Structures are given as structure tokens and as C-alpha cells.
XYZ file of C-alpha atoms in Angstrom:
722
model
C -14.881 -28.103 40.902
C -16.814 -26.758 37.940
C -18.125 -23.960 40.157
C -14.550 -23.088 41.170
C -13.478 -22.990 37.526
C -16.402 -20.776 36.578
C -15.552 -18.462 39.437
C -11.950 -18.122 38.273
C -13.131 -17.600 34.676
C -15.399 -14.804 35.859
C -12.590 -13.231 37.901
C -10.323 -13.400 34.837
C -12.994 -11.612 32.791
C -13.210 -8.927 35.486
C -9.444 -8.337 35.440
C -9.341 -8.283 31.624
C -12.062 -5.618 31.513
C -9.936 -3.511 33.891
C -6.893 -4.036 31.663
C -5.102 -6.163 34.293
C -4.040 -8.872 31.879
C -1.347 -10.374 34.117
C -3.900 -10.934 36.895
C -6.365 -12.423 34.424
C -3.733 -14.888 33.223
C -2.813 -15.836 36.817
C -6.466 -16.611 37.600
C -6.637 -18.940 34.639
C -3.252 -20.528 35.252
C -4.402 -21.368 38.782
C -6.790 -23.859 37.183
C -4.066 -25.433 35.037
C -1.587 -25.652 37.934
C -4.053 -26.934 40.521
C -3.197 -30.131 42.420
C -6.858 -31.047 42.215
C -7.809 -32.401 38.823
C -10.422 -30.676 36.693
C -12.258 -32.308 33.815
C -10.128 -32.222 30.633
C -12.716 -29.999 28.909
C -12.383 -27.401 31.658
C -8.602 -27.384 31.330
C -8.832 -27.136 27.526
C -11.199 -24.153 27.693
C -8.918 -22.480 30.223
C -5.779 -22.981 28.175
C -7.510 -21.664 25.056
C -8.531 -18.611 27.060
C -4.946 -18.061 28.269
C -3.581 -18.393 24.737
C -6.131 -15.896 23.443
C -5.199 -13.355 26.132
C -1.496 -13.751 25.415
C -1.975 -13.360 21.664
C -4.206 -10.309 22.042
C -2.275 -8.456 24.705
C 1.371 -9.543 24.584
C 4.226 -10.779 22.440
C 4.457 -14.030 24.395
C 3.659 -16.301 21.461
C 5.810 -19.169 22.786
C 3.838 -19.348 26.057
C 0.550 -19.264 24.115
C 1.797 -22.020 21.823
C 2.695 -24.301 24.734
C -0.826 -23.942 26.189
C -2.357 -24.760 22.819
C -0.129 -27.771 22.261
C -1.128 -29.083 25.720
C -4.783 -28.515 24.763
C -4.229 -30.577 21.625
C -2.944 -33.513 23.685
C -5.927 -33.318 26.022
C -8.392 -33.117 23.128
C -7.012 -36.320 21.594
C -8.575 -38.268 24.445
C -11.989 -36.604 24.039
C -14.146 -38.050 21.248
C -16.470 -35.041 20.864
C -15.834 -31.293 21.416
C -15.655 -30.438 17.697
C -15.766 -26.680 18.300
C -12.992 -26.733 20.908
C -10.801 -28.861 18.664
C -11.287 -26.424 15.799
C -10.498 -23.431 17.991
C -7.335 -25.081 19.223
C -6.269 -25.858 15.652
C -7.012 -22.296 14.538
C -5.154 -20.610 17.381
C -2.179 -22.958 17.104
C -1.985 -22.251 13.370
C -1.861 -18.544 14.131
C 0.945 -19.083 16.652
C 2.998 -20.964 14.064
C 2.300 -18.140 11.613
C 3.582 -15.551 14.075
C 6.870 -17.350 14.658
C 7.309 -18.082 10.944
C 6.984 -21.856 11.333
C 5.153 -22.514 8.071
C 5.622 -26.336 7.670
C 4.069 -27.131 11.090
C 1.341 -24.559 10.396
C 0.429 -26.352 7.161
C 0.526 -29.703 8.973
C -1.863 -28.541 11.701
C -4.246 -27.000 9.143
C -4.345 -30.183 7.079
C -5.237 -32.128 10.252
C -7.970 -29.594 10.941
C -9.366 -30.025 7.425
C -9.355 -33.808 7.901
C -11.444 -33.275 11.034
C -14.003 -31.099 9.248
C -14.208 -33.516 6.313
C -15.275 -36.315 8.666
C -17.681 -34.196 10.718
C -20.748 -33.849 8.502
C -22.346 -30.880 6.743
C -23.577 -28.678 9.561
C -23.182 -24.906 9.270
C -20.469 -24.726 11.944
C -18.466 -27.430 10.140
C -18.627 -25.500 6.867
C -17.574 -22.283 8.578
C -14.568 -23.949 10.186
C -13.675 -25.486 6.815
C -13.645 -21.959 5.386
C -11.439 -20.789 8.270
C -8.832 -23.489 7.727
C -8.775 -23.068 3.955
C -8.217 -19.341 4.415
C -5.283 -19.864 6.796
C -3.835 -22.599 4.579
C -3.926 -20.234 1.592
C -1.959 -17.736 3.697
C 0.702 -20.278 4.549
C 1.017 -21.425 0.932
C 1.404 -17.837 -0.287
C 4.293 -17.325 2.114
C 6.020 -20.277 0.473
C 5.261 -18.829 -2.968
C 2.920 -21.693 -3.898
C 0.325 -19.559 -5.679
C -1.512 -22.382 -7.429
C -2.075 -24.377 -4.250
C -3.134 -21.205 -2.467
C -5.751 -20.495 -5.122
C -6.931 -24.110 -4.872
C -7.437 -23.725 -1.099
C -9.325 -20.472 -1.613
C -11.474 -22.049 -4.333
C -12.377 -24.811 -1.842
C -13.404 -22.127 0.627
C -15.451 -20.358 -2.054
C -17.315 -23.576 -2.927
C -17.970 -24.241 0.757
C -19.389 -20.723 1.221
C -21.606 -21.210 -1.837
C -22.923 -24.502 -0.412
C -24.272 -22.687 2.638
C -25.577 -19.769 0.500
C -23.407 -17.180 2.244
C -22.582 -14.454 -0.353
C -20.568 -12.317 2.087
C -18.301 -15.289 2.748
C -18.126 -16.028 -0.983
C -17.006 -12.419 -1.451
C -14.222 -12.932 1.083
C -12.847 -15.838 -0.951
C -13.463 -14.153 -4.316
C -11.438 -11.082 -3.258
C -8.706 -13.271 -1.771
C -8.422 -15.188 -5.052
C -8.189 -11.894 -6.961
C -5.455 -10.793 -4.546
C -3.363 -13.879 -5.288
C -3.852 -13.435 -9.045
C -2.654 -9.820 -8.744
C 0.489 -11.011 -6.973
C 1.183 -13.832 -9.396
C -0.104 -12.257 -12.650
C 0.584 -15.257 -14.858
C -2.379 -14.773 -17.160
C -4.164 -11.447 -17.659
C -7.360 -13.283 -18.648
C -7.411 -15.116 -15.309
C -6.946 -11.817 -13.467
C -9.803 -10.247 -15.412
C -12.035 -13.244 -14.664
C -11.247 -12.875 -10.958
C -12.165 -9.177 -11.137
C -15.463 -9.975 -12.873
C -16.333 -12.644 -10.309
C -15.792 -10.134 -7.494
C -18.207 -7.749 -9.237
C -20.820 -10.487 -9.668
C -20.640 -11.700 -6.065
C -20.674 -8.159 -4.655
C -23.787 -7.353 -6.701
C -25.459 -10.496 -5.341
C -25.226 -9.208 -1.744
C -28.279 -7.252 -0.605
C -27.652 -3.512 -0.507
C -28.358 -3.152 3.232
C -25.954 -6.025 3.981
C -23.241 -4.461 1.812
C -23.265 -1.413 4.062
C -22.358 -3.664 6.994
C -19.415 -5.207 5.094
C -17.055 -2.231 5.345
C -13.939 -4.417 5.445
C -14.969 -6.226 2.265
C -15.829 -2.936 0.562
C -12.342 -1.526 1.229
C -10.626 -4.781 0.276
C -12.594 -5.174 -2.951
C -12.238 -1.545 -4.050
C -8.506 -1.426 -3.272
C -7.899 -4.604 -5.265
C -9.853 -3.082 -8.165
C -7.675 0.040 -7.975
C -4.504 -2.068 -7.969
C -5.770 -3.916 -11.038
C -6.738 -0.753 -12.939
C -3.415 0.911 -12.149
C -1.544 -2.206 -13.225
C -3.231 -2.283 -16.634
C -2.915 1.533 -16.876
C -6.690 2.003 -16.948
C -6.726 5.287 -15.034
C -10.114 6.272 -16.426
C -11.888 3.326 -14.792
C -9.713 3.527 -11.687
C -11.259 6.914 -10.869
C -14.626 5.552 -9.714
C -12.947 3.100 -7.344
C -10.641 5.757 -5.860
C -13.684 8.003 -5.315
C -15.618 5.173 -3.615
C -12.703 4.489 -1.283
C -12.291 8.141 -0.380
C -16.017 8.532 0.277
C -16.067 5.362 2.414
C -13.164 6.606 4.576
C -14.830 9.984 5.114
C -18.186 8.349 5.976
C -16.527 5.942 8.411
C -14.568 8.743 10.080
C -17.789 10.749 10.447
C -19.551 7.736 11.951
C -16.675 7.201 14.374
C -16.843 10.846 15.494
C -20.592 10.605 16.036
C -20.198 7.403 18.070
C -17.530 9.052 20.229
C -19.752 12.087 20.811
C -22.743 9.918 21.747
C -20.583 7.788 24.060
C -19.226 10.892 25.818
C -22.735 12.290 26.196
C -24.000 9.009 27.664
C -21.071 8.910 30.104
C -21.865 12.443 31.240
C -25.523 11.479 31.754
C -24.484 8.386 33.704
C -22.446 10.577 36.056
C -25.461 12.852 36.594
C -27.764 9.867 37.204
C -25.347 8.489 39.809
C -26.001 11.501 42.076
C -28.052 10.534 45.128
C -29.575 14.018 45.566
C -31.119 14.098 42.063
C -34.822 15.037 42.043
C -37.214 12.331 40.785
C -38.475 14.463 37.887
C -34.927 15.335 36.788
C -33.872 11.695 37.103
C -36.799 10.608 34.968
C -35.991 13.176 32.247
C -32.317 12.209 32.235
C -33.165 8.498 32.105
C -35.433 9.100 29.130
C -32.693 11.047 27.351
C -30.215 8.310 28.211
C -32.460 5.671 26.599
C -32.776 7.798 23.452
C -29.013 8.280 23.198
C -28.362 4.576 23.753
C -30.814 3.713 20.989
C -29.050 6.142 18.623
C -25.693 4.685 19.587
C -26.962 1.151 18.996
C -28.182 2.078 15.506
C -24.809 3.557 14.601
C -22.657 0.770 16.013
C -21.901 -2.094 13.670
C -22.864 -5.202 15.586
C -20.641 -8.240 15.368
C -21.985 -11.273 13.579
C -20.944 -13.424 16.523
C -20.445 -13.129 20.215
C -17.536 -15.552 20.196
C -14.657 -13.166 19.604
C -13.282 -13.872 23.062
C -11.687 -17.080 21.816
C -9.986 -15.563 18.787
C -7.001 -13.202 18.712
C -7.736 -9.760 17.335
C -5.319 -10.207 14.449
C -1.784 -11.329 13.704
C -0.160 -8.196 15.040
C -0.421 -8.465 18.801
C -1.708 -4.960 19.347
C -4.883 -4.618 21.364
C -7.619 -2.910 19.391
C -11.358 -2.539 19.874
C -13.885 -4.086 17.517
C -14.575 -0.655 16.026
C -10.913 -0.417 14.975
C -11.120 -3.598 12.900
C -12.219 -4.025 9.311
C -13.382 -7.620 9.332
C -13.612 -9.461 6.042
C -15.555 -12.534 7.108
C -17.824 -13.818 9.873
C -16.738 -15.830 12.907
C -14.942 -18.190 13.191
C -12.858 -16.634 10.409
C -12.910 -12.990 11.543
C -10.495 -12.298 8.717
C -8.761 -8.970 8.548
C -6.509 -7.891 5.706
C -5.122 -4.747 7.287
C -5.959 -2.660 10.367
C -8.273 0.275 9.749
C -5.464 2.828 10.177
C -3.383 1.095 7.492
C -6.388 1.050 5.152
C -6.966 4.777 5.769
C -3.310 5.453 4.907
C -3.545 3.195 1.865
C -6.561 5.125 0.573
C -4.577 8.361 0.971
C -1.796 6.713 -1.033
C -4.214 5.703 -3.812
C -5.479 9.297 -4.035
C -1.853 10.455 -4.363
C -0.983 7.866 -7.008
C -4.100 8.770 -8.983
C -3.738 12.544 -8.610
C 0.015 13.037 -8.994
C 0.236 12.478 -12.770
C -2.680 14.861 -13.218
C -0.781 17.650 -11.495
C -2.872 17.766 -8.292
C 0.193 18.660 -6.237
C -1.620 20.490 -3.421
C -4.079 17.673 -2.788
C -1.251 15.148 -3.064
C 0.748 17.103 -0.498
C -2.169 17.030 1.954
C -2.727 13.312 1.447
C 0.967 12.490 1.826
C 1.032 14.436 5.095
C -2.179 12.735 6.287
C -0.978 9.227 5.429
C 2.456 9.704 6.968
C 0.896 11.091 10.165
C -1.289 7.975 10.508
C 1.700 5.706 9.936
C 3.981 7.518 12.383
C 1.347 7.188 15.114
C 1.026 3.454 14.487
C 4.801 2.944 14.429
C 5.066 4.600 17.851
C 2.402 2.188 19.162
C 4.596 -0.655 17.897
C 7.541 0.789 19.831
C 9.311 2.134 16.737
C 10.633 5.489 17.873
C 13.849 7.380 17.088
C 16.840 5.099 17.324
C 14.916 1.809 17.245
C 16.329 -0.599 14.661
C 15.343 -3.892 13.124
C 17.283 -5.885 15.701
C 15.276 -4.290 18.523
C 11.879 -5.504 17.286
C 9.907 -8.293 18.901
C 9.651 -11.141 16.396
C 5.847 -11.065 16.437
C 5.823 -7.281 15.827
C 7.895 -7.525 12.641
C 4.863 -8.404 10.516
C 2.848 -5.312 11.361
C 5.938 -3.092 11.418
C 6.630 -4.223 7.861
C 3.154 -3.198 6.739
C 3.496 0.358 8.046
C 7.141 0.776 7.042
C 6.423 -0.259 3.450
C 3.514 2.188 3.336
C 5.743 4.919 4.742
C 8.356 4.326 2.053
C 5.740 4.585 -0.678
C 4.608 7.934 0.680
C 8.230 9.111 0.669
C 8.608 7.807 -2.893
C 5.629 9.867 -4.036
C 6.749 12.906 -2.062
C 10.144 12.844 -3.794
C 8.388 12.604 -7.163
C 6.007 15.496 -6.392
C 8.823 17.752 -5.149
C 11.075 16.981 -8.117
C 8.259 17.727 -10.556
C 7.810 21.144 -8.879
C 11.600 21.738 -8.872
C 11.582 21.812 -5.059
C 14.950 20.098 -4.941
C 15.775 20.720 -1.269
C 12.446 19.234 -0.142
C 13.044 16.257 -2.442
C 16.509 15.822 -0.904
C 15.097 15.761 2.616
C 12.444 13.192 1.748
C 14.965 10.986 -0.050
C 17.442 11.185 2.848
C 14.684 10.198 5.294
C 13.792 7.301 3.017
C 17.430 6.230 2.985
C 17.716 6.486 6.788
C 14.626 4.337 7.336
C 16.086 1.744 4.979
C 19.395 1.728 6.879
C 17.521 1.111 10.159
C 15.300 -1.654 8.721
C 17.306 -3.128 5.831
C 15.719 -6.588 5.737
C 12.097 -5.523 6.157
C 12.619 -2.785 3.550
C 14.924 -4.751 1.264
C 12.548 -4.297 -1.684
C 12.972 -0.524 -1.339
C 16.705 -0.523 -2.080
C 16.142 -0.443 -5.832
C 13.550 2.336 -5.449
C 16.013 4.454 -3.484
C 18.671 3.968 -6.171
C 16.179 4.924 -8.873
C 15.124 8.044 -6.948
C 18.767 9.010 -6.436
C 19.072 8.771 -10.214
C 16.031 10.977 -10.722
C 17.310 13.569 -8.281
C 20.722 13.598 -9.991
C 19.061 13.936 -13.422
C 16.901 16.834 -12.275
C 19.897 18.789 -11.018
C 21.847 18.177 -14.224
C 24.244 15.454 -12.987
C 23.555 13.059 -15.852
C 26.514 10.700 -15.449
C 25.654 10.155 -11.783
C 21.985 9.711 -12.693
C 22.782 6.949 -15.187
C 24.948 5.201 -12.579
C 22.176 5.123 -9.983
C 19.522 4.034 -12.483
C 21.650 1.088 -13.577
C 22.393 0.164 -9.959
C 18.647 0.221 -9.317
C 18.115 -2.170 -12.221
C 20.641 -4.611 -10.734
C 18.881 -4.621 -7.358
C 15.477 -5.825 -8.516
C 14.118 -8.971 -10.105
C 11.150 -7.086 -11.560
C 11.416 -6.965 -15.357
C 9.279 -3.836 -15.370
C 11.474 -2.016 -12.846
C 14.590 -3.054 -14.748
C 13.099 -1.752 -17.990
C 12.127 1.622 -16.481
C 15.582 2.059 -14.929
C 17.196 1.295 -18.295
C 14.930 3.824 -20.002
C 15.785 6.511 -17.439
C 19.499 5.746 -17.742
C 19.248 5.963 -21.542
C 17.700 9.440 -21.361
C 20.446 10.559 -18.971
C 23.069 9.280 -21.431
C 21.334 11.130 -24.284
C 21.471 14.305 -22.215
C 25.246 13.944 -21.783
C 25.334 14.478 -25.520
C 28.547 12.847 -26.775
C 28.769 9.971 -29.262
C 29.809 7.355 -26.709
C 26.876 8.229 -24.423
C 24.431 8.062 -27.324
C 25.758 4.613 -28.142
C 25.257 3.531 -24.522
C 21.712 4.908 -24.651
C 20.939 2.864 -27.755
C 22.304 -0.282 -26.079
C 19.861 0.263 -23.218
C 16.845 1.216 -25.330
C 17.119 -1.628 -27.863
C 16.344 -4.610 -25.588
C 13.416 -2.817 -23.922
C 12.023 -1.673 -27.283
C 12.086 -5.221 -28.646
C 10.135 -6.606 -25.669
C 7.820 -3.635 -24.995
C 4.681 -5.531 -26.078
C 5.288 -8.162 -23.380
C 4.644 -5.795 -20.465
C 1.288 -5.413 -18.743
C -0.155 -1.980 -19.509
C 1.589 0.720 -21.520
C 3.937 2.297 -18.977
C 7.145 0.752 -20.287
C 5.983 1.195 -23.871
C 5.366 4.940 -23.506
C 8.699 5.324 -21.746
C 10.773 3.509 -24.342
C 8.988 5.225 -27.251
C 9.829 8.558 -25.654
C 13.495 7.642 -25.156
C 13.822 6.141 -28.641
C 12.132 9.118 -30.298
C 14.365 11.504 -28.361
C 17.483 9.583 -29.457
C 16.342 9.529 -33.094
C 15.827 13.287 -32.969
C 19.371 13.750 -31.637
C 20.577 11.592 -34.533
C 18.619 13.829 -36.976
C 16.292 11.019 -38.070
C 13.416 13.449 -37.775
C 10.538 11.692 -39.499
C 11.151 8.375 -37.754
C 11.454 10.224 -34.437
C 8.150 11.944 -35.128
C 6.409 8.624 -35.818
C 7.659 7.019 -32.602
C 6.827 10.057 -30.491
C 3.357 10.509 -31.970
C 2.536 6.891 -31.136
C 3.891 7.264 -27.598
C 1.961 10.513 -27.064
C -1.302 8.890 -28.125
C -0.788 5.987 -25.699
C 0.167 8.355 -22.870
C -2.858 10.567 -23.449
C -5.344 7.694 -23.781
C -4.148 5.435 -20.982
C -1.985 7.275 -18.454
C -3.143 10.864 -18.398
C 0.321 11.821 -17.165
C 0.451 15.547 -17.844
C 4.187 15.922 -17.357
C 5.007 13.160 -19.803
C 2.439 14.545 -22.245
C 4.040 17.981 -21.902
C 7.487 16.582 -22.636
C 6.232 14.566 -25.610
C 4.634 17.731 -26.971
C 7.836 19.713 -26.491
C 9.896 17.292 -28.572
C 7.159 17.055 -31.196
C 7.023 20.855 -31.313
C 10.785 20.917 -31.853
C 10.466 18.350 -34.644
C 7.665 20.288 -36.312
C 9.868 23.382 -36.271
C 12.804 21.426 -37.717
C 10.489 20.224 -40.485
C 9.368 23.845 -41.043
C 5.783 23.170 -39.968
C 5.597 26.387 -37.960
C 1.801 26.423 -37.561
C 1.728 23.009 -35.916
C 4.875 23.774 -33.943
C 3.283 26.894 -32.405
C 0.094 25.036 -31.403
C 1.978 22.105 -29.923
C 4.423 24.242 -27.959
C 1.694 26.452 -26.513
C -0.147 23.349 -25.281
C 3.054 22.038 -23.767
C 3.792 25.330 -22.017
C 0.273 25.432 -20.548
C 0.713 21.958 -19.067
C 4.194 22.731 -17.741
C 2.864 25.854 -16.004
C 0.016 23.885 -14.451
C 2.536 21.406 -13.046
C 4.972 24.138 -11.842
C 7.511 22.204 -13.922
C 10.225 24.840 -14.411
C 12.706 22.704 -16.437
C 10.074 21.815 -19.022
C 8.879 25.430 -19.147
C 12.427 26.588 -19.929
C 12.786 23.878 -22.551
C 9.536 24.903 -24.275
C 10.445 28.584 -24.096
C 13.810 27.951 -25.758
C 12.071 26.212 -28.680
C 9.464 28.986 -28.895
C 12.258 31.550 -29.112
C 13.695 29.669 -32.092
C 10.221 29.545 -33.657
C 9.693 33.298 -33.301
C 13.152 33.931 -34.781
C 12.309 31.820 -37.832
C 8.986 33.621 -38.259
C 10.572 37.037 -37.714
C 8.145 37.842 -34.857
C 10.492 40.172 -33.040
C 7.987 41.290 -30.384
C 7.022 37.762 -29.400
C 10.672 36.759 -29.425
C 11.710 39.542 -27.034
C 8.789 38.858 -24.690
C 9.538 35.140 -24.736
C 13.278 35.645 -24.117
C 12.525 37.853 -21.097
C 10.158 35.261 -19.586
C 12.698 32.522 -20.313
C 15.426 34.538 -18.585
C 13.304 34.879 -15.428
C 12.613 31.174 -15.358
C 16.284 30.358 -15.894
C 17.266 32.644 -13.011
C 14.686 30.976 -10.793
C 15.962 27.573 -11.829
C 19.575 28.541 -11.148
C 18.624 29.723 -7.629
C 16.940 26.421 -6.920
C 19.889 24.477 -8.321
C 22.319 26.534 -6.243
C 20.298 25.765 -3.088
C 20.335 22.070 -3.963
C 24.069 21.981 -4.717
C 24.925 23.814 -1.492
C 22.937 21.360 0.656
C 24.861 18.928 2.844
C 22.843 16.084 1.314
C 23.631 16.813 -2.337
C 26.949 14.944 -2.620
C 25.636 12.116 -0.434
C 22.752 11.530 -2.858
C 24.518 11.847 -6.206
C 27.831 10.222 -5.246
C 28.479 7.039 -7.244
C 28.414 4.868 -4.132
C 25.942 2.120 -3.322
C 24.083 2.009 -0.011
C 25.896 -0.005 2.627
C 23.827 -1.510 5.431
C 24.223 -4.082 8.168
C 21.736 -6.958 7.971
C 20.185 -8.060 11.281
C 19.000 -11.661 11.938
C 17.996 -11.644 8.285
C 16.543 -15.145 8.047
C 14.171 -14.674 10.982
C 12.915 -11.352 9.682
C 12.452 -12.641 6.153
C 10.351 -15.475 7.515
C 8.283 -13.121 9.655
C 7.693 -10.739 6.776
C 7.620 -13.515 4.219
C 4.892 -13.294 1.836
C 3.168 -11.726 0.848
C 0.561 -13.595 2.877
C -3.104 -13.025 2.312
C -3.411 -11.195 5.589
C -0.142 -9.339 5.340
C 0.399 -8.551 1.734
C 0.963 -4.990 0.648
C 1.774 -5.882 -2.907
C 0.494 -2.702 -4.483
C 1.096 -3.459 -8.142
C 1.879 0.141 -8.976
C 4.751 0.578 -6.584
C 8.229 -0.136 -7.820
C 10.100 -2.446 -5.520
C 7.148 -4.607 -4.560
C 6.314 -6.377 -7.776
C 5.684 -3.958 -10.590
C 6.109 -0.500 -12.077
C 5.965 2.885 -10.449
C 2.524 4.396 -10.095
C 1.846 7.190 -12.521
C 4.957 6.556 -14.510
C 8.102 8.302 -13.635
C 8.761 8.588 -17.319
C 7.133 11.898 -16.511
C 10.591 12.845 -15.335
C 12.475 11.576 -18.324
C 13.734 14.723 -19.956
C 14.639 17.564 -17.683
C 17.594 19.230 -19.311
C 19.182 22.310 -17.869
C 18.914 25.607 -19.727
C 22.422 25.516 -21.120
C 21.852 22.244 -22.962
C 18.446 23.331 -24.140
C 19.859 26.429 -25.709
C 22.117 24.308 -27.897
C 19.485 21.846 -29.056
C 18.139 23.630 -32.136
C 17.600 21.282 -35.043
């Protein structure tokens, strides 16, 4: 009977290699459904194989789960078979994860850990202990139990240290850092986690590091998230550069592997010819051997040959080994995100880093690149035009959520780039697309609702609709639990109220600024602080408290320059400070400041700020009696105002304009909300996309949108002489 089973296993392998998964499953099920009894071990191995096929190649999680639960019952009667028992536990845990059944997942993992605890100290036992601790940490994160999750990961880290496995230690060190970034209870603990990652990474031999591409991406991305969160853009640069270089090197390697593979296939076809001369055959065979050796040297070999018993990842999309970015050795085979998602995420990091510096062209290319990657992956998941949340397979929701959240962050940055460049129609289109995606996937993208409201406010502010802008900012604040997001929305709304210009609006602005100003030291980083200092200084200037305004603004400018490097915000700080210097009759300083501001505004293609600076420069030249400079400046200002009016007219005439500024909240229909929330619950260690610099996930907007705080139209600017 064993020979019959082995024959059916071999036939199943043959069908799987040909992509005939249904036939492979039928071969294996023939063993399970046979009237003749096989040994329990044979049936267990077969059922594990069926479950693996179903998880890798289908959405039939329920069928896989039933095979695994039957395997569990059979294994109870077998005293040995440690490895099979562990594989059954691991696969069953993954099934529970896919269907969102977290309590039974935790129960099965705790049983698995009890098994490993009583099974000695062999290497395989330690590795399985690491596997189960990793999955348990995932499950605990989904329930929001950060402390217990960290405890499980610490157990895994200790276990990896006991077997002197630095790559595995690095997996747990980065995972612990990830949880700290999500929780962020104590900045010292986060910094300690960052330092431990650096120490462990340095302890890995250089040649081994090159084989740990998944860990490299994971570690560097977490470092970028940390640096962005604490507004340390200077030190973030090296990590962004490393990520970008790693993506380019990996893409080059992939191209070379494809070329070598194609060349070998062509040679194989030539060698298959029966009429080939002996000498030619010998030469081709020699070339074939050389090419195969080159291919072998370029292909990253797996650390284990046992992948056939483990699902590729929790997304149920078949991918080759080369498409994975593994974080740990078998039997963990951990993967944070698929390679395509990591590529898109690196593009996003380049955008977030480059946007405040005015690198609009490079940002545009990266936004296009990232969105193209995501759209391709969404199509593979069956998300095409017209598909909605309710149409998704339950087990596809997880991966769909990853790509959809990434897509929304690209849209968010595209809107910001286009608004900065006064490309209002392009900003409208991106914002409308963002809104439409949210309407189609309201539960998966629930965290984006507040972002959309905030961006509607920014669009309205840019086109001079300040009352509408304030409305949308305040609605955005209501829709998020993030204190940082709430603070930024209040700051933006305050600036919009200041721009309205009447006494009541100024009073409303002060009511919004006060609470944020009093708690500004409590925020991580300086983003909220620079924003509220700007708004408060601007309000004080409007109230003619010039010296106090100057003090606040000077402090905010210094923080912005030292920590954020946000050129637009720097330009706007300088413009107000130039106005204040002029009001205080310090014309020399006013001229220098305003020229610097104008240079930055030109670099950013920021027309509103250019017009604002030009209007102040005109007043400066009038005071100094520099008639020639005044006339030249007025002419340049007039051209910019005409250009601005054309752009505003195009925006106002668009069919989307009223839809975006109208004081109406988004209305959506929620689909099977509880199921989707459980499937996307998290963020889990394998699923999480908690990029700390993206509003709507857990923290403030990357490269602060306070860069868009003061964009007054030319009519108001002309009246703002002090």
C-alpha cells in the first residue's frame, strides 16, 4: 500500500508541475477516500499535502482546514512524528488566520508551543518554537495585545540566540521594532529596538547579509518609518538610498536571470534536434553548462528544500520563490510583504522623502511607477473596474487591503504634489479617484476617510474657498482617533479661518490653535509644533502683535529648517517674517528674507506663494522709493496673477469642483463589515502597513502638509500690508 501511496504522490507532483492543481488534489484525495486503509502517517502526509495545495493555489481555506483538523485527530494516536505534528499545527494556524478566527488560532499555537517545550533542545525543535512564537505574535497584534506580542517575539529572539542563528535573531529583532513602531508607548523603547536591530545586523557576516534580501528591505523600511516619525529626515536619507539601490540591484539580477533562462531554453531546443552534428552538440553542451553555472551563481538558493509543505504566504496567490522576500529560514519562511508591494513601498518612501524638498519630477515618476505596480497586482487579485468589497473572496481581503492602502497613499502624495504646483485639475482628478476607491472599498479603506476629508480641505483652501476648507478639515478631525491627525486638521482649519479675515473667524482660529499649542511638546517629532507655531505666528501678525509673532515664527522656522527640510513651509515662514521685518521697518532684512522665499517658491513652482512674496516686495520697493524695481516687480506679479486666475478658472469650471468643496460628508454603504474588519484586522506582523508617516494609519502626514498652510489668493494678499 505504501508503494501505491508513493505512486499517487508522484502523480500529484507531476500534475502540480503542469499547473493541473485539480488533478493533483484528486490523486491525493484518492488516498484519503480509499476503502483500503493506509497507515495513519501516510494519510496525515497526504492531507497535509492537499491542504498545502489548496492554500497555495485556491481560496478554498475551509476545505484545507477540514483536512488539517482530520490530520490533527490522526496524529493524536501517534506518539512520535514531531515534525508532522508541527506542520499540521502551523498550517492549521494559518487557516484560522485566513478566516479571521483568532481565538482558535491562539489556542492551536499554544498547544504547539506546549509540544515543543516537552520535546527537548534539538535544532528542529528550536526552529519550530520560533515559528509558533512568530505566528502567535501575529495573532496577538490583531487583537491589539502589543505587550503579549512583544513577549512572544522576545521568546523567539532568545530561542534564536540559543542556537546561535543571527539571521533568525534579526527576524525577531525587526519584528519587535515593528510592534514598537505601531504601539509607540515609549520613545526610549523604540530607540532601543532600533539600536538592537543595528547591532544584530552588524553581527551577520557580510556575505550572508547579501543573501538576506527580505530582512534588508524589512530592516531598512522600519528604520525609514522611525526616522520619518521622529522627523529625522537627515538620517532617513541613507536608508532611503539603501532601499532604492537594493531595488535596482534586485531588478537587474532578475533581468539577468530571465535572460540566462531564456538562453538556456533556446540551447535546450537546439540540443533536442536529432540531426545535430556531434561537434556542434558538444559545443552547445559546453555552453549550456557554462550558462547553467552562471544561472546557479545568480539564483538565491533556498535554505531548505521543504517548502512543499508550507503555503507560499497568507494571500493565496501562487508565486515563485524568486518573487518572495523571505525573512526567516524554514520552517518559518516568514514574509512581511510580497516583493511587488515592497518595490511599491520603496517608491513611496522616495516620494515622501523627496516631496518636501521640491523634487516634483522624480516624485511624479515614482508615483506613476508605484501605482503601475499596484494596479497590476490588484488585477491579479481580481480587482478590476466595477469590483467592490462585497465581491472579494474572504481570503483575498488581506492582500487586497495591502495594495489598496498603498494605492491610497500614492494618491495622497499625488494630490499634495499637484496642489503645491498649482495643478488644480490634476489634483482634482487624483482626489476624485481616491474618493471612488474609498466608496468601492469602504471598510478596507476606512482609515482613509479622514485623509480624504483633509485633502478636500486642502484643495478648497488652495482655490480660495476658505469656509469650505475649514469645514472639511474639522470633519477630518472628527473621523480619526489619531491625536496627531486631529491636531494637524485643527491647525489647517485655523489657517483657513484666519484667511477669511473677519473677527469671528479669527476668534474661531484662536479656539483651534490654543489647545494644540498647549500640548505641542507632547507630540513625537516636530511636525505639529512647526505647524501650530506657524498658525499662531500668522494669527498674531493679523492681530498686529508683531514682535510676539516674529518670535513664534522664528522658532518655528528654525525647527522646520533643522528637522523637516520642507521647502514650501520654509518659504511661507520666510514670507511672513519678511512681511514682519518690513512692518518693523527693517528693510535690509526684509529684502534678504523675501528674496530667499521667492527663490524657494520658484523652485517649487508654487505660484500662490510667489504672488504673496511679490506683493510684499512691491510694498518694500514702494517704501524704499525704488521705482524701477517696483515697476519690474509689479509686472512679474501681474503675469503670475493672470496665470493663477487661469488655473483657478479651469478648476472652478471642472465638473468635480463643487463635488469636492461642497460641505457634505462622504456617504458609503458598508459591506459585511465585521468579516472584513476581522480579515484586515491588525495590523498583524505579516500584514501591517502601518507607515508612521501616513495620516489615517496611525500618525502624521509624511513631509508635513503644513507646507500648504498659507496659500492666499492675490486679492487678499494685496490687502495684507502691515
